[in-house]
JSON list of C-alpha atoms and ligand atoms in Angstrom, two decimals:
[
{"chain": "A", "resi": 187, "resn": "MET", "atom": "CA", "xyz": [-0.02, -0.07, -0.16]},
{"chain": "A", "resi": 188, "resn": "PHE", "atom": "CA", "xyz": [1.12, 3.39, -0.87]},
{"chain": "A", "resi": 189, "resn": "HIS", "atom": "CA", "xyz": [2.68, 5.21, 2.22]},
{"chain": "A", "resi": 190, "resn": "PRO", "atom": "CA", "xyz": [2.86, 9.12, 1.57]},
{"chain": "A", "resi": 191, "resn": "VAL", "atom": "CA", "xyz": [5.18, 11.10, 3.91]},
{"chain": "A", "resi": 192, "resn": "SER", "atom": "CA", "xyz": [3.76, 14.26, 3.04]},
{"chain": "A", "resi": 193, "resn": "GLY", "atom": "CA", "xyz": [1.95, 16.23, 0.33]},
{"chain": "A", "resi": 194, "resn": "SER", "atom": "CA", "xyz": [-0.55, 13.67, -1.21]},
{"chain": "A", "resi": 195, "resn": "VAL", "atom": "CA", "xyz": [-4.22, 12.81, -2.22]},
{"chain": "A", "resi": 196, "resn": "GLU", "atom": "CA", "xyz": [-5.85, 9.61, -1.76]},
{"chain": "A", "resi": 197, "resn": "VAL", "atom": "CA", "xyz": [-9.18, 8.93, -2.98]},
{"chain": "A", "resi": 198, "resn": "ILE", "atom": "CA", "xyz": [-11.41, 6.11, -1.63]},
{"chain": "A", "resi": 199, "resn": "CYS", "atom": "CA", "xyz": [-14.46, 5.46, -3.78]},
{"chain": "A", "resi": 200, "resn": "GLY", "atom": "CA", "xyz": [-17.25, 3.07, -4.53]},
{"chain": "A", "resi": 201, "resn": "PRO", "atom": "CA", "xyz": [-21.16, 2.68, -3.99]},
{"chain": "A", "resi": 202, "resn": "MET", "atom": "CA", "xyz": [-23.15, 3.02, -1.03]},
{"chain": "A", "resi": 203, "resn": "PHE", "atom": "CA", "xyz": [-22.01, 0.33, 1.77]},
{"chain": "A", "resi": 204, "resn": "SER", "atom": "CA", "xyz": [-18.80, -0.49, 0.28]},
{"chain": "A", "resi": 205, "resn": "GLY", "atom": "CA", "xyz": [-16.85, 0.56, 3.29]},
{"chain": "A", "resi": 206, "resn": "LYS", "atom": "CA", "xyz": [-15.40, 3.97, 2.24]},
{"chain": "A", "resi": 207, "resn": "THR", "atom": "CA", "xyz": [-16.16, 5.50, 5.60]},
{"chain": "A", "resi": 208, "resn": "GLU", "atom": "CA", "xyz": [-14.62, 2.51, 7.66]},
{"chain": "A", "resi": 209, "resn": "GLU", "atom": "CA", "xyz": [-11.51, 2.71, 5.27]},
{"chain": "A", "resi": 210, "resn": "LEU", "atom": "CA", "xyz": [-11.14, 6.64, 5.88]},
{"chain": "A", "resi": 211, "resn": "ILE", "atom": "CA", "xyz": [-11.60, 5.88, 9.71]},
{"chain": "A", "resi": 212, "resn": "ARG", "atom": "CA", "xyz": [-8.99, 3.18, 9.59]},
{"chain": "A", "resi": 213, "resn": "ARG", "atom": "CA", "xyz": [-6.27, 5.62, 7.89]},
{"chain": "A", "resi": 214, "resn": "VAL", "atom": "CA", "xyz": [-7.02, 8.24, 10.37]},
{"chain": "A", "resi": 215, "resn": "ARG", "atom": "CA", "xyz": [-6.55, 6.04, 13.14]},
{"chain": "A", "resi": 216, "resn": "ARG", "atom": "CA", "xyz": [-3.50, 5.10, 12.02]},
{"chain": "A", "resi": 217, "resn": "ALA", "atom": "CA", "xyz": [-2.20, 8.45, 11.44]},
{"chain": "A", "resi": 218, "resn": "GLU", "atom": "CA", "xyz": [-3.05, 9.18, 14.75]},
{"chain": "A", "resi": 219, "resn": "ILE", "atom": "CA", "xyz": [-1.15, 6.28, 16.08]},
{"chain": "A", "resi": 220, "resn": "ALA", "atom": "CA", "xyz": [1.66, 7.93, 14.15]},
{"chain": "A", "resi": 221, "resn": "ARG", "atom": "CA", "xyz": [1.12, 10.82, 16.19]},
{"chain": "A", "resi": 222, "resn": "MET", "atom": "CA", "xyz": [0.15, 13.11, 13.23]},
{"chain": "A", "resi": 223, "resn": "ARG", "atom": "CA", "xyz": [-2.53, 15.74, 14.06]},
{"chain": "A", "resi": 224, "resn": "VAL", "atom": "CA", "xyz": [-5.82, 14.94, 11.90]},
{"chain": "A", "resi": 225, "resn": "GLN", "atom": "CA", "xyz": [-8.57, 17.10, 11.05]},
{"chain": "A", "resi": 226, "resn": "ILE", "atom": "CA", "xyz": [-12.03, 15.11, 9.84]},
{"chain": "A", "resi": 227, "resn": "PHE", "atom": "CA", "xyz": [-14.54, 17.11, 7.64]},
{"chain": "A", "resi": 228, "resn": "LYS", "atom": "CA", "xyz": [-17.95, 16.18, 6.38]},
{"chain": "A", "resi": 229, "resn": "PRO", "atom": "CA", "xyz": [-20.55, 18.26, 4.46]},
{"chain": "A", "resi": 230, "resn": "SER", "atom": "CA", "xyz": [-23.21, 19.89, 6.75]},
{"chain": "A", "resi": 231, "resn": "ILE", "atom": "CA", "xyz": [-25.94, 18.30, 4.61]},
{"chain": "A", "resi": 232, "resn": "ASP", "atom": "CA", "xyz": [-25.04, 14.66, 6.02]},
{"chain": "A", "resi": 233, "resn": "THR", "atom": "CA", "xyz": [-26.82, 14.83, 9.00]},
{"chain": "A", "resi": 234, "resn": "ARG", "atom": "CA", "xyz": [-27.49, 11.18, 9.42]},
{"chain": "A", "resi": 235, "resn": "TYR", "atom": "CA", "xyz": [-26.47, 9.52, 12.70]},
{"chain": "A", "resi": 236, "resn": "ASP", "atom": "CA", "xyz": [-24.52, 12.08, 14.37]},
{"chain": "A", "resi": 237, "resn": "GLU", "atom": "CA", "xyz": [-24.07, 15.78, 13.54]},
{"chain": "A", "resi": 238, "resn": "ASP", "atom": "CA", "xyz": [-20.55, 15.96, 14.68]},
{"chain": "A", "resi": 239, "resn": "ALA", "atom": "CA", "xyz": [-19.10, 12.70, 13.65]},
{"chain": "A", "resi": 240, "resn": "VAL", "atom": "CA", "xyz": [-18.22, 10.49, 10.82]},
{"chain": "A", "resi": 241, "resn": "VAL", "atom": "CA", "xyz": [-20.16, 7.12, 11.37]},
{"chain": "A", "resi": 242, "resn": "SER", "atom": "CA", "xyz": [-20.11, 4.04, 9.06]},
{"chain": "A", "resi": 243, "resn": "HIS", "atom": "CA", "xyz": [-22.97, 1.57, 8.33]},
{"chain": "A", "resi": 244, "resn": "SER", "atom": "CA", "xyz": [-21.40, -0.62, 10.90]},
{"chain": "A", "resi": 245, "resn": "SER", "atom": "CA", "xyz": [-21.44, 2.10, 13.74]},
{"chain": "A", "resi": 246, "resn": "ILE", "atom": "CA", "xyz": [-17.77, 2.85, 13.88]},
{"chain": "A", "resi": 247, "resn": "LYS", "atom": "CA", "xyz": [-17.49, 6.69, 14.37]},
{"chain": "A", "resi": 248, "resn": "ILE", "atom": "CA", "xyz": [-15.11, 9.42, 14.78]},
{"chain": "A", "resi": 249, "resn": "PRO", "atom": "CA", "xyz": [-15.37, 13.10, 15.69]},
{"chain": "A", "resi": 250, "resn": "SER", "atom": "CA", "xyz": [-15.53, 15.14, 12.70]},
{"chain": "A", "resi": 251, "resn": "GLN", "atom": "CA", "xyz": [-16.30, 19.01, 11.84]},
{"chain": "A", "resi": 252, "resn": "LYS", "atom": "CA", "xyz": [-19.05, 19.71, 9.35]},
{"chain": "A", "resi": 253, "resn": "ILE", "atom": "CA", "xyz": [-19.01, 22.46, 7.09]},
{"chain": "A", "resi": 254, "resn": "GLU", "atom": "CA", "xyz": [-21.20, 24.17, 4.67]},
{"chain": "A", "resi": 255, "resn": "SER", "atom": "CA", "xyz": [-18.44, 24.87, 1.91]},
{"chain": "A", "resi": 256, "resn": "SER", "atom": "CA", "xyz": [-15.31, 23.88, 0.56]},
{"chain": "A", "resi": 257, "resn": "ASP", "atom": "CA", "xyz": [-13.58, 27.19, 1.67]},
{"chain": "A", "resi": 258, "resn": "GLU", "atom": "CA", "xyz": [-14.36, 26.78, 5.07]},
{"chain": "A", "resi": 259, "resn": "ILE", "atom": "CA", "xyz": [-11.95, 24.11, 5.46]},
{"chain": "A", "resi": 260, "resn": "LEU", "atom": "CA", "xyz": [-8.88, 26.37, 4.76]},
{"chain": "A", "resi": 261, "resn": "SER", "atom": "CA", "xyz": [-10.29, 28.79, 7.35]},
{"chain": "A", "resi": 262, "resn": "ILE", "atom": "CA", "xyz": [-10.54, 26.36, 10.18]},
{"chain": "A", "resi": 263, "resn": "LEU", "atom": "CA", "xyz": [-7.57, 24.20, 9.28]},
{"chain": "A", "resi": 264, "resn": "ASN", "atom": "CA", "xyz": [-5.31, 24.28, 12.42]},
{"chain": "A", "resi": 265, "resn": "ASP", "atom": "CA", "xyz": [-1.52, 25.11, 11.83]},
{"chain": "A", "resi": 266, "resn": "PHE", "atom": "CA", "xyz": [-0.36, 21.66, 13.44]},
{"chain": "A", "resi": 267, "resn": "THR", "atom": "CA", "xyz": [-2.83, 19.71, 11.20]},
{"chain": "A", "resi": 268, "resn": "ARG", "atom": "CA", "xyz": [-0.62, 17.04, 9.08]},
{"chain": "A", "resi": 269, "resn": "VAL", "atom": "CA", "xyz": [-3.57, 14.95, 7.95]},
{"chain": "A", "resi": 270, "resn": "VAL", "atom": "CA", "xyz": [-6.93, 16.08, 6.48]},
{"chain": "A", "resi": 271, "resn": "ALA", "atom": "CA", "xyz": [-9.88, 13.65, 5.88]},
{"chain": "A", "resi": 272, "resn": "ILE", "atom": "CA", "xyz": [-12.97, 14.44, 4.11]},
{"chain": "A", "resi": 273, "resn": "ASP", "atom": "CA", "xyz": [-16.00, 12.04, 3.99]},
{"chain": "A", "resi": 274, "resn": "GLU", "atom": "CA", "xyz": [-18.89, 12.22, 1.57]},
{"chain": "A", "resi": 275, "resn": "ILE", "atom": "CA", "xyz": [-16.79, 14.46, -0.54]},
{"chain": "A", "resi": 276, "resn": "GLN", "atom": "CA", "xyz": [-19.10, 14.01, -3.52]},
{"chain": "A", "resi": 277, "resn": "PHE", "atom": "CA", "xyz": [-21.65, 16.47, -1.93]},
{"chain": "A", "resi": 278, "resn": "PHE", "atom": "CA", "xyz": [-18.86, 19.52, -2.12]},
{"chain": "A", "resi": 279, "resn": "ASP", "atom": "CA", "xyz": [-19.01, 22.25, -4.58]},
{"chain": "A", "resi": 280, "resn": "GLU", "atom": "CA", "xyz": [-16.19, 22.09, -7.21]},
{"chain": "A", "resi": 281, "resn": "GLY", "atom": "CA", "xyz": [-14.07, 24.37, -5.36]},
{"chain": "A", "resi": 282, "resn": "ILE", "atom": "CA", "xyz": [-13.16, 21.52, -3.15]},
{"chain": "A", "resi": 283, "resn": "VAL", "atom": "CA", "xyz": [-10.88, 20.50, -5.77]},
{"chain": "A", "resi": 284, "resn": "SER", "atom": "CA", "xyz": [-8.68, 23.28, -5.55]},
{"chain": "A", "resi": 285, "resn": "VAL", "atom": "CA", "xyz": [-8.81, 23.08, -1.65]},
{"chain": "A", "resi": 286, "resn": "VAL", "atom": "CA", "xyz": [-7.65, 19.44, -1.95]},
{"chain": "A", "resi": 287, "resn": "SER", "atom": "CA", "xyz": [-4.86, 20.34, -4.34]},
{"chain": "A", "resi": 288, "resn": "LYS", "atom": "CA", "xyz": [-4.00, 23.57, -2.19]},
{"chain": "A", "resi": 289, "resn": "LEU", "atom": "CA", "xyz": [-3.54, 21.41, 0.99]},
{"chain": "A", "resi": 290, "resn": "SER", "atom": "CA", "xyz": [-1.45, 18.75, -0.69]},
{"chain": "A", "resi": 291, "resn": "ARG", "atom": "CA", "xyz": [0.98, 21.32, -2.09]},
{"chain": "A", "resi": 292, "resn": "ARG", "atom": "CA", "xyz": [1.33, 22.80, 1.38]},
{"chain": "A", "resi": 293, "resn": "GLY", "atom": "CA", "xyz": [2.66, 19.26, 2.20]},
{"chain": "A", "resi": 294, "resn": "LEU", "atom": "CA", "xyz": [-0.42, 17.86, 4.04]},
{"chain": "A", "resi": 295, "resn": "ARG", "atom": "CA", "xyz": [-1.82, 14.08, 3.35]},
{"chain": "A", "resi": 296, "resn": "VAL", "atom": "CA", "xyz": [-5.43, 14.45, 2.31]},
{"chain": "A", "resi": 297, "resn": "ILE", "atom": "CA", "xyz": [-7.58, 11.31, 2.31]},
{"chain": "A", "resi": 298, "resn": "CYS", "atom": "CA", "xyz": [-11.12, 11.74, 0.68]},
{"chain": "A", "resi": 299, "resn": "ALA", "atom": "CA", "xyz": [-14.03, 9.29, 0.65]},
{"chain": "A", "resi": 300, "resn": "GLY", "atom": "CA", "xyz": [-17.09, 9.62, -1.81]},
{"chain": "A", "resi": 301, "resn": "LEU", "atom": "CA", "xyz": [-19.32, 8.04, -3.79]},
{"chain": "A", "resi": 302, "resn": "ASP", "atom": "CA", "xyz": [-17.82, 7.82, -7.47]},
{"chain": "A", "resi": 303, "resn": "LEU", "atom": "CA", "xyz": [-21.41, 7.42, -9.19]},
{"chain": "A", "resi": 304, "resn": "ASP", "atom": "CA", "xyz": [-24.82, 8.38, -8.00]},
{"chain": "A", "resi": 305, "resn": "TYR", "atom": "CA", "xyz": [-28.21, 5.95, -8.29]},
{"chain": "A", "resi": 306, "resn": "ARG", "atom": "CA", "xyz": [-28.39, 6.49, -11.87]},
{"chain": "A", "resi": 307, "resn": "GLY", "atom": "CA", "xyz": [-24.69, 5.69, -12.76]},
{"chain": "A", "resi": 308, "resn": "VAL", "atom": "CA", "xyz": [-23.71, 9.06, -13.53]},
{"chain": "A", "resi": 309, "resn": "PRO", "atom": "CA", "xyz": [-20.32, 10.61, -12.01]},
{"chain": "A", "resi": 310, "resn": "PHE", "atom": "CA", "xyz": [-20.99, 12.49, -8.82]},
{"chain": "A", "resi": 311, "resn": "GLY", "atom": "CA", "xyz": [-19.99, 16.17, -8.46]},
{"chain": "A", "resi": 312, "resn": "PRO", "atom": "CA", "xyz": [-16.45, 16.95, -8.20]},
{"chain": "A", "resi": 313, "resn": "MET", "atom": "CA", "xyz": [-15.43, 13.08, -8.04]},
{"chain": "A", "resi": 314, "resn": "PRO", "atom": "CA", "xyz": [-14.17, 12.62, -11.59]},
{"chain": "A", "resi": 315, "resn": "THR", "atom": "CA", "xyz": [-11.75, 15.68, -11.13]},
{"chain": "A", "resi": 316, "resn": "LEU", "atom": "CA", "xyz": [-10.53, 14.58, -7.79]},
{"chain": "A", "resi": 317, "resn": "LEU", "atom": "CA", "xyz": [-9.80, 10.80, -9.12]},
{"chain": "A", "resi": 318, "resn": "ALA", "atom": "CA", "xyz": [-7.86, 12.20, -11.93]},
{"chain": "A", "resi": 319, "resn": "LEU", "atom": "CA", "xyz": [-5.67, 14.56, -9.50]},
{"chain": "A", "resi": 320, "resn": "ALA", "atom": "CA", "xyz": [-5.48, 11.71, -6.87]},
{"chain": "A", "resi": 321, "resn": "ASP", "atom": "CA", "xyz": [-1.94, 10.21, -6.08]},
{"chain": "A", "resi": 322, "resn": "GLU", "atom": "CA", "xyz": [-3.48, 6.94, -5.04]},
{"chain": "A", "resi": 323, "resn": "VAL", "atom": "CA", "xyz": [-7.24, 5.72, -5.76]},
{"chain": "A", "resi": 324, "resn": "LEU", "atom": "CA", "xyz": [-8.91, 2.82, -3.82]},
{"chain": "A", "resi": 325, "resn": "LYS", "atom": "CA", "xyz": [-12.18, 1.67, -5.68]},
{"chain": "A", "resi": 326, "resn": "ILE", "atom": "CA", "xyz": [-13.94, -0.69, -3.34]},
{"chain": "A", "resi": 327, "resn": "HIS", "atom": "CA", "xyz": [-17.26, -2.99, -3.91]},
{"chain": "A", "resi": 328, "resn": "ALA", "atom": "CA", "xyz": [-20.03, -3.65, -1.49]},
{"chain": "A", "resi": 329, "resn": "ILE", "atom": "CA", "xyz": [-21.70, -6.94, -1.54]},
{"chain": "A", "resi": 330, "resn": "CYS", "atom": "CA", "xyz": [-24.87, -7.19, -4.22]},
{"chain": "A", "resi": 331, "resn": "THR", "atom": "CA", "xyz": [-28.19, -7.53, -2.08]},
{"chain": "A", "resi": 332, "resn": "VAL", "atom": "CA", "xyz": [-29.55, -9.75, -4.61]},
{"chain": "A", "resi": 333, "resn": "CYS", "atom": "CA", "xyz": [-26.72, -12.35, -5.74]},
{"chain": "A", "resi": 334, "resn": "GLY", "atom": "CA", "xyz": [-23.91, -11.76, -3.06]},
{"chain": "A", "resi": 335, "resn": "LYS", "atom": "CA", "xyz": [-21.16, -10.93, -5.58]},
{"chain": "A", "resi": 336, "resn": "PRO", "atom": "CA", "xyz": [-19.09, -7.72, -5.62]},
{"chain": "A", "resi": 337, "resn": "ALA", "atom": "CA", "xyz": [-21.40, -4.65, -6.16]},
{"chain": "A", "resi": 338, "resn": "SER", "atom": "CA", "xyz": [-20.13, -1.58, -7.74]},
{"chain": "A", "resi": 339, "resn": "LYS", "atom": "CA", "xyz": [-23.66, 0.17, -8.12]},
{"chain": "A", "resi": 340, "resn": "THR", "atom": "CA", "xyz": [-26.30, 1.87, -5.78]},
{"chain": "A", "resi": 341, "resn": "TYR", "atom": "CA", "xyz": [-29.88, 1.00, -6.30]},
{"chain": "A", "resi": 342, "resn": "ARG", "atom": "CA", "xyz": [-32.63, 3.43, -5.14]},
{"chain": "A", "resi": 343, "resn": "LYS", "atom": "CA", "xyz": [-35.75, 1.60, -4.46]},
{"chain": "A", "resi": 344, "resn": "PRO", "atom": "CA", "xyz": [-38.86, 2.68, -6.17]},
{"chain": "A", "resi": 345, "resn": "GLN", "atom": "CA", "xyz": [-40.33, 3.71, -2.81]},
{"chain": "A", "resi": 346, "resn": "ALA", "atom": "CA", "xyz": [-37.80, 6.43, -2.49]},
{"chain": "A", "resi": 347, "resn": "GLY", "atom": "CA", "xyz": [-39.51, 8.55, -5.06]},
{"chain": "A", "resi": 348, "resn": "ARG", "atom": "CA", "xyz": [-37.67, 11.14, -7.57]},
{"chain": "A", "resi": 349, "resn": "ASP", "atom": "CA", "xyz": [-36.16, 13.66, -5.09]},
{"chain": "A", "resi": 350, "resn": "LYS", "atom": "CA", "xyz": [-32.95, 14.52, -6.55]},
{"chain": "A", "resi": 351, "resn": "VAL", "atom": "CA", "xyz": [-31.02, 14.80, -3.42]},
{"chain": "A", "resi": 352, "resn": "LEU", "atom": "CA", "xyz": [-32.26, 12.18, -0.84]},
{"chain": "A", "resi": 353, "resn": "LEU", "atom": "CA", "xyz": [-30.66, 11.42, 2.71]},
{"chain": "A", "resi": 354, "resn": "GLY", "atom": "CA", "xyz": [-31.34, 7.60, 3.01]},
{"chain": "A", "resi": 355, "resn": "GLU", "atom": "CA", "xyz": [-30.06, 4.33, 4.28]},
{"chain": "A", "resi": 356, "resn": "THR", "atom": "CA", "xyz": [-31.04, 0.60, 3.91]},
{"chain": "A", "resi": 357, "resn": "ASP", "atom": "CA", "xyz": [-34.59, 1.55, 3.57]},
{"chain": "A", "resi": 358, "resn": "LEU", "atom": "CA", "xyz": [-34.08, 3.52, 0.44]},
{"chain": "A", "resi": 359, "resn": "TYR", "atom": "CA", "xyz": [-30.77, 2.32, -1.23]},
{"chain": "A", "resi": 360, "resn": "GLU", "atom": "CA", "xyz": [-29.21, -1.13, -1.89]},
{"chain": "A", "resi": 361, "resn": "ALA", "atom": "CA", "xyz": [-26.04, -2.11, -3.19]},
{"chain": "A", "resi": 362, "resn": "ARG", "atom": "CA", "xyz": [-26.13, -3.95, -6.33]},
{"chain": "A", "resi": 363, "resn": "CYS", "atom": "CA", "xyz": [-23.89, -5.64, -8.95]},
{"chain": "A", "resi": 364, "resn": "THR", "atom": "CA", "xyz": [-24.29, -4.06, -12.53]},
{"chain": "A", "resi": 365, "resn": "GLY", "atom": "CA", "xyz": [-26.51, -7.20, -13.62]},
{"chain": "A", "resi": 366, "resn": "HIS", "atom": "CA", "xyz": [-29.05, -6.54, -10.65]},
{"chain": "A", "resi": 367, "resn": "TRP", "atom": "CA", "xyz": [-28.60, -2.56, -10.81]},
{"chain": "A", "resi": 368, "resn": "GLU", "atom": "CA", "xyz": [-31.95, -1.48, -12.23]},
{"chain": "A", "resi": 369, "resn": "PHE", "atom": "CA", "xyz": [-32.22, 2.49, -12.50]},
{"chain": "A", "resi": 370, "resn": "ASP", "atom": "CA", "xyz": [-35.07, 5.08, -13.03]},
{"chain": "A", "resi": 371, "resn": "GLU", "atom": "CA", "xyz": [-35.27, 5.23, -16.75]},
{"chain": "A", "resi": 372, "resn": "PHE", "atom": "CA", "xyz": [-36.39, 8.83, -16.78]},
{"chain": "A", "resi": 373, "resn": "ASN", "atom": "CA", "xyz": [-33.27, 10.04, -15.05]},
{"chain": "A", "resi": 374, "resn": "SER", "atom": "CA", "xyz": [-30.91, 7.60, -16.48]},
{"chain": "A", "resi": 375, "resn": "PRO", "atom": "CA", "xyz": [-27.50, 8.82, -18.20]},
{"chain": "A", "resi": 376, "resn": "LEU", "atom": "CA", "xyz": [-28.72, 6.30, -20.89]},
{"chain": "A", "resi": 377, "resn": "THR", "atom": "CA", "xyz": [-31.94, 7.94, -21.76]},
{"chain": "A", "resi": 378, "resn": "VAL", "atom": "CA", "xyz": [-30.98, 11.76, -21.37]},
{"chain": "A", "resi": 379, "resn": "SER", "atom": "CA", "xyz": [-27.84, 13.55, -22.67]},
{"chain": "A", "resi": 380, "resn": "SER", "atom": "CA", "xyz": [-24.87, 13.46, -20.27]},
{"chain": "A", "resi": 381, "resn": "SER", "atom": "CA", "xyz": [-25.13, 17.40, -19.78]},
{"chain": "A", "resi": 382, "resn": "GLU", "atom": "CA", "xyz": [-28.60, 17.00, -18.62]},
{"chain": "A", "resi": 383, "resn": "ALA", "atom": "CA", "xyz": [-27.75, 14.08, -16.40]},
{"chain": "A", "resi": 384, "resn": "LYS", "atom": "CA", "xyz": [-24.88, 15.89, -14.76]},
{"chain": "A", "resi": 385, "resn": "GLN", "atom": "CA", "xyz": [-27.10, 18.95, -13.53]},
{"chain": "A", "resi": 386, "resn": "GLU", "atom": "CA", "xyz": [-28.81, 16.42, -11.37]},
{"chain": "A", "resi": 387, "resn": "PRO", "atom": "CA", "xyz": [-26.88, 14.69, -8.58]},
{"chain": "A", "resi": 388, "resn": "GLY", "atom": "CA", "xyz": [-28.70, 11.76, -7.55]},
{"chain": "A", "resi": 389, "resn": "PHE", "atom": "CA", "xyz": [-28.47, 10.84, -3.94]},
{"chain": "A", "resi": 390, "resn": "ILE", "atom": "CA", "xyz": [-27.11, 10.89, -0.56]},
{"chain": "A", "resi": 391, "resn": "ASN", "atom": "CA", "xyz": [-25.10, 8.04, 0.66]},
{"chain": "B", "resi": 1855, "resn": "ADP", "atom": "P1", "xyz": [-19.91, 3.52, 2.87]},
{"chain": "B", "resi": 1855, "resn": "ADP", "atom": "O1", "xyz": [-19.24, 4.58, 3.59]},
{"chain": "B", "resi": 1855, "resn": "ADP", "atom": "O2", "xyz": [-18.95, 2.95, 1.62]},
{"chain": "B", "resi": 1855, "resn": "ADP", "atom": "O3", "xyz": [-21.44, 3.59, 2.41]},
{"chain": "B", "resi": 1855, "resn": "ADP", "atom": "P2", "xyz": [-19.38, 2.15, 5.40]},
{"chain": "B", "resi": 1855, "resn": "ADP", "atom": "O4", "xyz": [-18.06, 2.10, 5.68]},
{"chain": "B", "resi": 1855, "resn": "ADP", "atom": "O5", "xyz": [-20.44, 3.13, 6.21]},
{"chain": "B", "resi": 1855, "resn": "ADP", "atom": "O6", "xyz": [-19.66, 2.00, 3.80]},
{"chain": "B", "resi": 1855, "resn": "ADP", "atom": "O7", "xyz": [-20.15, 0.75, 5.80]},
{"chain": "B", "resi": 1855, "resn": "ADP", "atom": "C1", "xyz": [-19.69, -0.59, 5.38]},
{"chain": "B", "resi": 1855, "resn": "ADP", "atom": "C2", "xyz": [-20.43, -1.65, 6.00]},
{"chain": "B", "resi": 1855, "resn": "ADP", "atom": "O8", "xyz": [-21.57, -1.57, 5.89]},
{"chain": "B", "resi": 1855, "resn": "ADP", "atom": "C3", "xyz": [-19.99, -3.01, 6.21]},
{"chain": "B", "resi": 1855, "resn": "ADP", "atom": "O9", "xyz": [-18.72, -3.48, 6.79]},
{"chain": "B", "resi": 1855, "resn": "ADP", "atom": "C4", "xyz": [-20.99, -3.92, 6.57]},
{"chain": "B", "resi": 1855, "resn": "ADP", "atom": "O10", "xyz": [-20.94, -3.78, 7.93]},
{"chain": "B", "resi": 1855, "resn": "ADP", "atom": "C5", "xyz": [-22.14, -2.93, 6.10]},
{"chain": "B", "resi": 1855, "resn": "ADP", "atom": "N1", "xyz": [-22.92, -3.48, 4.99]},
{"chain": "B", "resi": 1855, "resn": "ADP", "atom": "C6", "xyz": [-24.46, -3.13, 5.03]},
{"chain": "B", "resi": 1855, "resn": "ADP", "atom": "N2", "xyz": [-24.91, -3.64, 3.77]},
{"chain": "B", "resi": 1855, "resn": "ADP", "atom": "C7", "xyz": [-23.83, -4.19, 2.99]},
{"chain": "B", "resi": 1855, "resn": "ADP", "atom": "C8", "xyz": [-23.79, -4.59, 1.62]},
{"chain": "B", "resi": 1855, "resn": "ADP", "atom": "N3", "xyz": [-24.69, -4.65, 0.60]},
{"chain": "B", "resi": 1855, "resn": "ADP", "atom": "N4", "xyz": [-22.41, -4.96, 1.26]},
{"chain": "B", "resi": 1855, "resn": "ADP", "atom": "C9", "xyz": [-21.38, -4.66, 2.01]},
{"chain": "B", "resi": 1855, "resn": "ADP", "atom": "N5", "xyz": [-21.26, -4.15, 3.29]},
{"chain": "B", "resi": 1855, "resn": "ADP", "atom": "C10", "xyz": [-22.61, -3.82, 3.77]},
{"chain": "B", "resi": 1856, "resn": "MG", "atom": "MG1", "xyz": [-19.68, 6.61, 3.81]}
]
């Protein structure tokens, strides 16, 4: 595994339930064992479970600071922080790309976790650019709820309705392999142009 000493961007991506948050917490804990000062951020839109902690679906949690917009990270960064971890990074504005890049150029290690695709299979917000600029990328799978094979997609259940951004859990979303992934035909990237599709981020992990 890649072990940066300074100035790097790591991106952990995959569908819902793939273990992105668990992996982010694992890396943060190891950095803390190495006595590095860490700050953990999440977007304020994600209020599931806990306002002031990053929490995994397996209930592992770690305290975090919630922020409204990407610039806030730079203004609340402590001088001694060496590692910055950002969960649910797909929800940030495009400005997050220059913030992440700036932090790594200042010599910080930046660990990002986020959904690569929304439930329609459309790349999510700033994720494509973050994946391109990353020094290290980890794409992980969940388990398909239908067949038990590796799942790279997120399926939104029909009862979830059509709201574009919808906070939800196992009641609304499932991990699925590509073969068992079904999506809303009216919002699918296969039936609308990619420019239309990009304007409509799909859901919240
Ligand atoms: P993510 O941040 O990618 O949504 P989490 O780190 O929050 O994922 O949670 C991963 C945990 O979710 C797993 O360790 C497991 O306990 C649980 N889980 C629930 N459903 C699934 C599934 N379909 N596939 C894999 N893990 C699942
Ligand atoms: Mg998560």
